[in-house]
Short mmCIF file of C-alpha atoms in Angstrom, two decimals:
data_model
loop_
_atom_site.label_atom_id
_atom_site.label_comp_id
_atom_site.label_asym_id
_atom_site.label_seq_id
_atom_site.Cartn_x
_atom_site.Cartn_y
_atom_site.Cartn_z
CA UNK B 12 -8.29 7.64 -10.04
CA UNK B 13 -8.77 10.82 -8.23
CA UNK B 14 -5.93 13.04 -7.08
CA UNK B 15 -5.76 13.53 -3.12
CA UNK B 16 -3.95 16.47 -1.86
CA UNK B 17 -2.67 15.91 2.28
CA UNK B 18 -0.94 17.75 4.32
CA UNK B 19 3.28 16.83 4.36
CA UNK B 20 3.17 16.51 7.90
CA UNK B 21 1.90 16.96 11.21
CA UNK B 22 2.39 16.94 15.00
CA UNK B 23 0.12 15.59 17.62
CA UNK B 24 0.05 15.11 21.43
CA UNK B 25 -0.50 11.44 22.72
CA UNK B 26 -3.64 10.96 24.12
CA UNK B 27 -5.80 13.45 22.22
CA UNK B 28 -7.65 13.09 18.89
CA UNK B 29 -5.91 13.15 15.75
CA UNK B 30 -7.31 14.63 12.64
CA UNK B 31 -5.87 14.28 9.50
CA UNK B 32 -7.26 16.43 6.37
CA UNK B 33 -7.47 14.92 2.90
CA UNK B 34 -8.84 16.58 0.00
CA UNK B 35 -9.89 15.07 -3.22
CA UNK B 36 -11.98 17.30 -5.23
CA UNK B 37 -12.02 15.50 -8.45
CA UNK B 38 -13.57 12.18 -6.78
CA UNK B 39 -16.33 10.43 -9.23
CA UNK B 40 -19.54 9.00 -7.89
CA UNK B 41 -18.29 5.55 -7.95
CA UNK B 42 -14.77 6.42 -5.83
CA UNK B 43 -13.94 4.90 -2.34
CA UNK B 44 -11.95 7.03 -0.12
CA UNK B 45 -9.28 4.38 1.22
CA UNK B 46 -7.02 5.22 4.04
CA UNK B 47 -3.48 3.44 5.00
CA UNK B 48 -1.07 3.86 7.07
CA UNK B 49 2.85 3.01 7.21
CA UNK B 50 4.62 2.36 10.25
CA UNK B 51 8.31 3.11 9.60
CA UNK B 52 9.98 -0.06 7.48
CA UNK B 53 7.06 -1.86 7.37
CA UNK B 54 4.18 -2.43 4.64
CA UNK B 55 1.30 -0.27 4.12
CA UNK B 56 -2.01 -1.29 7.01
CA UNK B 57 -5.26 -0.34 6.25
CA UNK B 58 -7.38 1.94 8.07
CA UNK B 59 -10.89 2.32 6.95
CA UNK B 60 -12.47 3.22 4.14
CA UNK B 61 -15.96 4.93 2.85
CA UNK B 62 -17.86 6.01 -0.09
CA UNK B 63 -20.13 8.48 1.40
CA UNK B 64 -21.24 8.03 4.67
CA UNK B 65 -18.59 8.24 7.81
CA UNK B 66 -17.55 5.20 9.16
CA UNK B 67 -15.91 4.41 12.15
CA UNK B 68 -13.98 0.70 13.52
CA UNK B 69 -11.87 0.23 15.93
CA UNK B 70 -8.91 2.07 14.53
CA UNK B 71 -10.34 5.37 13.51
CA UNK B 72 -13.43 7.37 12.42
CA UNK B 73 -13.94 8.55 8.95
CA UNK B 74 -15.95 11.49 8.11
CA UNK B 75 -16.58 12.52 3.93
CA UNK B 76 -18.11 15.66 3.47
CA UNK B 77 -21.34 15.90 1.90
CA UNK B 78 -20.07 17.45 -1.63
CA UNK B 79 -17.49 14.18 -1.43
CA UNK B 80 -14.62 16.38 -2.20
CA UNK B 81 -12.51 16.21 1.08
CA UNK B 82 -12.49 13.66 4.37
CA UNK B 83 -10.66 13.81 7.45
CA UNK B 84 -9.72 10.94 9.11
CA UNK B 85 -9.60 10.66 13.31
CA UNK B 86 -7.18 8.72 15.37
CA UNK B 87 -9.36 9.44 18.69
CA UNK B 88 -6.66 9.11 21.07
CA UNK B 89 -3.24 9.17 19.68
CA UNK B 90 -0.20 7.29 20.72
CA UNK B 91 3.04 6.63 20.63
CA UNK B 92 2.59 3.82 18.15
CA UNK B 93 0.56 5.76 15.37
CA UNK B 94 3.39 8.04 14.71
CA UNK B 95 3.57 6.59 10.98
CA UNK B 96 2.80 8.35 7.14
CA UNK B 97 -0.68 8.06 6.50
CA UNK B 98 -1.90 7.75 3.04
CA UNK B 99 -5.43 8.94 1.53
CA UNK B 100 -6.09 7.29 -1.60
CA UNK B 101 -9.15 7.43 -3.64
CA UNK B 102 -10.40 4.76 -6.05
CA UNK B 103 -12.87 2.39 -8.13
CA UNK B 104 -13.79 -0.19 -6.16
CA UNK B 105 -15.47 -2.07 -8.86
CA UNK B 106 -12.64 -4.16 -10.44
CA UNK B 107 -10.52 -6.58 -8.33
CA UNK B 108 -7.37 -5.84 -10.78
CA UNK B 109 -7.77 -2.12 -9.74
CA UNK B 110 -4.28 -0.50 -8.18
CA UNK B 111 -4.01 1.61 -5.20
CA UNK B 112 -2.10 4.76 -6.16
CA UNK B 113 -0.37 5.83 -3.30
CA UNK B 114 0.59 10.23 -3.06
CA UNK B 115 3.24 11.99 -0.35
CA UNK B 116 0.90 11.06 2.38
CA UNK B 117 1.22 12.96 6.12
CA UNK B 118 4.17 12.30 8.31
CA UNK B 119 2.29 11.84 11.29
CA UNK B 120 4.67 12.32 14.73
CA UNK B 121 2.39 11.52 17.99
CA UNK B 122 4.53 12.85 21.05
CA UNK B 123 4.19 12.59 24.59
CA UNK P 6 -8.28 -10.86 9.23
CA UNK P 7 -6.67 -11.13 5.54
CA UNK P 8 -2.95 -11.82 5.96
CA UNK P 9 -0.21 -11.34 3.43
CA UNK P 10 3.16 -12.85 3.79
CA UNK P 11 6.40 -11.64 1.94
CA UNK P 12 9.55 -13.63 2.22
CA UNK P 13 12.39 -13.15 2.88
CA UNK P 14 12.21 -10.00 4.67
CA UNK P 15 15.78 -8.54 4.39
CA UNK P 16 18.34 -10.03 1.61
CA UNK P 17 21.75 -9.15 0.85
CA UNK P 18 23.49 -10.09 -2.24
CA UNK P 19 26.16 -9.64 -4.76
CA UNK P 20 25.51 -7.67 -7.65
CA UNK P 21 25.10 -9.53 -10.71
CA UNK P 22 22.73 -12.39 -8.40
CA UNK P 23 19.37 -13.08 -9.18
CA UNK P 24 16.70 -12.97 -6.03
CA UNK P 25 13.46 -13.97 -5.58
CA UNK P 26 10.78 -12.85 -3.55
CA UNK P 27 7.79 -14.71 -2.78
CA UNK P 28 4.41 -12.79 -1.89
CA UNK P 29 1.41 -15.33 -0.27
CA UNK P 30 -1.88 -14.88 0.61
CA UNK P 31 -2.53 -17.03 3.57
CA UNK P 32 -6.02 -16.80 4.34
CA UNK P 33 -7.45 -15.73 0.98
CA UNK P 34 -7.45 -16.40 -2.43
CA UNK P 35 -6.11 -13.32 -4.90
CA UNK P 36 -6.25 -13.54 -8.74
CA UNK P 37 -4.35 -10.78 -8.40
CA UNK P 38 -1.29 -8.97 -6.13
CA UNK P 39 0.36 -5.96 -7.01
CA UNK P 40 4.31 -5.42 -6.39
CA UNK P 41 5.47 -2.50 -5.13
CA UNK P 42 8.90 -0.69 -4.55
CA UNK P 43 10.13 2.12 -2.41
CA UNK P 44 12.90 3.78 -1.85
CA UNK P 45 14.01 6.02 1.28
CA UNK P 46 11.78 8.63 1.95
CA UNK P 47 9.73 8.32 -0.81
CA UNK P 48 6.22 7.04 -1.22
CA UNK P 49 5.30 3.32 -2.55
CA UNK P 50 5.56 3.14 -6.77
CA UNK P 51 3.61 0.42 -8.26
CA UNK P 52 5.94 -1.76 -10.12
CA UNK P 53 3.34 -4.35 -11.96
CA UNK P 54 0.11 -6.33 -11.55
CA UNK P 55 0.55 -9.93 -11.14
CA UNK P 56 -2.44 -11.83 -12.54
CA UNK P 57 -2.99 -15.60 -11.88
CA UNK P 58 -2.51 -17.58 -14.56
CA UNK P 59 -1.48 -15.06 -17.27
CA UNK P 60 1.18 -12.73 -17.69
CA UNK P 61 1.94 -9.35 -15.68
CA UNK P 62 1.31 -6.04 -16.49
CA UNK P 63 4.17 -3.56 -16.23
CA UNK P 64 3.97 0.22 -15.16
CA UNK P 65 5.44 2.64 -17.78
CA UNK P 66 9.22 2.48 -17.08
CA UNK P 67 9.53 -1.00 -15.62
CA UNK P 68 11.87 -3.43 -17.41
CA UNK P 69 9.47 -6.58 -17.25
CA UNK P 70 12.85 -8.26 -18.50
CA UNK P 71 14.52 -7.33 -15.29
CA UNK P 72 11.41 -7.56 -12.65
CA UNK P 73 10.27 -11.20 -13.62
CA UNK P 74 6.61 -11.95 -12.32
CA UNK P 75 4.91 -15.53 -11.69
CA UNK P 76 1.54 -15.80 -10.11
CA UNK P 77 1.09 -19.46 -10.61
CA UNK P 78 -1.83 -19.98 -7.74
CA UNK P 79 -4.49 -18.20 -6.36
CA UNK P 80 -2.39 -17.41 -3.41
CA UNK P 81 1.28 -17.16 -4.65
CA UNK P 82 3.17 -14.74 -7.05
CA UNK P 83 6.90 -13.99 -7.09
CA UNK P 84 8.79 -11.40 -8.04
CA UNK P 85 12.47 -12.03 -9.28
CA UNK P 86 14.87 -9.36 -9.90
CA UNK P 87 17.43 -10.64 -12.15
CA UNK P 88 21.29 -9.47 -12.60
CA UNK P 89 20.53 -7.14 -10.00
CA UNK P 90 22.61 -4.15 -9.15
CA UNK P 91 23.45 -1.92 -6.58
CA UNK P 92 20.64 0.94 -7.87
CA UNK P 93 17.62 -2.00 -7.45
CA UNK P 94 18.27 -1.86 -3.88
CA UNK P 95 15.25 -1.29 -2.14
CA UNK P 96 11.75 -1.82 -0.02
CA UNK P 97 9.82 -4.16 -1.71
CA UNK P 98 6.21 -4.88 -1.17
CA UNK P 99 3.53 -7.35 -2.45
CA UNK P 100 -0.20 -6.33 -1.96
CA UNK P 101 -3.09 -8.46 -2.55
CA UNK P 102 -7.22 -8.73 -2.31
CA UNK P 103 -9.65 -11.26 -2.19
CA UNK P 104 -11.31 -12.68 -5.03
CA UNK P 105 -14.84 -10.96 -5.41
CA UNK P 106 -14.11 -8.55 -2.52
CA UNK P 107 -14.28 -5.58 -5.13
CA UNK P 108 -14.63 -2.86 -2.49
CA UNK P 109 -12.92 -4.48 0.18
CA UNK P 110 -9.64 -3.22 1.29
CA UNK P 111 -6.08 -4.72 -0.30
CA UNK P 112 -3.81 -5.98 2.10
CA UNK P 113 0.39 -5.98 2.33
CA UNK P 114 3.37 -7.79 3.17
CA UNK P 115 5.28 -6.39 5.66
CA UNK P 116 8.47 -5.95 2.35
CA UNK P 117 11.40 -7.09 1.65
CA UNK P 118 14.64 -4.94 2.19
CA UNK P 119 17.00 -6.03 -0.94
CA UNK P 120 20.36 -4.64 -0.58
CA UNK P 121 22.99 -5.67 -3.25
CA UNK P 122 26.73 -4.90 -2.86
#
């Protein structure tokens, strides 16, 4: 699977957008960008995910560039409770068996 | 949506005790979960990949002897750490996706917190 580089952490004001950077250069053709994120002592909750077009759901937006080799995901209005390390992890989605390889992720601190 | 359930959630123990943890799909059916550890401020390591009905597969530098895995239904696998000691404390977490959902999302326990004395 594809190395994904993020940012170690960040700082964002409750109530405005959030955008979190995540390249991945290396992707394949057949790679999903997969986001997660991890609310302190708890396990990993997905986000959204995408292979080439943005997505949005009710969580967050996710916009790939059109060369595939970087994303950004957007919280659009930040709070409190999405202070949390968010992961960007690209992989084949082809295979059920196939692990999620998780990197450093962002430390992601929303304050008021 | 897809729920995963990981019990217990917190565990303390003497060293030299064996403890179980049990990972469950309750809405789904997974022919395969993936066990995870974590220590503080680190990211998640992938410990092994259970697979229903046959045996585990190990990452490179995981005693399979000490991490036992059983996925004996399409919705259960456990992880037992055996003899455990004081340097296998830690956060551990059971992930697992639905059978033919090949580009849908995995999903994860909340973890277990194993601390042995």
């Amino acid at each position: 699977d594809a190395k994904t580089t993020q940012p170690t952490s960040m700082d964002c004001a409750e109530g405005r957008a959030a955008n979190l950077p995540c390249n991945h250069s290396t992707i394949s053709g057949n790679e999903y960008v997969y986001w997660y994120r991890q609310i302190h002592s708890q396990g990993p909750q997905y986000i959204i995910h995408g292979l080439k077009n943005n997505e949005t759901n009710e969580m967050a937006s996710l916009i790939i560039t059109e060369d595939r080799k970087s994303s950004t995901l957007i919280l659009p209005h930040a709070t409190l409770r999405d202070t949390a390390v968010y992961y960007c992890i690209v992989r084949v989605a082809e295979a059920a068996g196939n692990k999620l390889t998780f990197g450093g992720g962002t430390r992601v601190l929303v304050k008021p | 949506g897809a729920v995963v359930s990981q019990h217990p959630s917190w565990v303390i123990c003497k060293s030299g005790t064996s403890v179980k943890i049990e990972c469950r799909s309750l809405d789904f059916q997974a022919t395969t979960m993936f066990w995870y550890r974590q220590f503080p401020k680190q990211s998640l390591m992938l410990m092994a990949t259970s697979n229903e009905g046959s045996k585990a597969t190990y990452e490179q530098g995981v005693e399979k002897d000490k991490f036992l895995i059983n996925h004996a239904s399409l919705t259960l696998s456990t992880l037992t750490v055996t003899s455990a000691h004081p340097e296998d404390s830690s956060f551990y977490i059971c992930s697992a996706r639905a059978i033919q959902a090949t580009n849908q999302p995995q999903h994860f326990g909340d973890g277990t917190r194993l601390s042995i004395l």
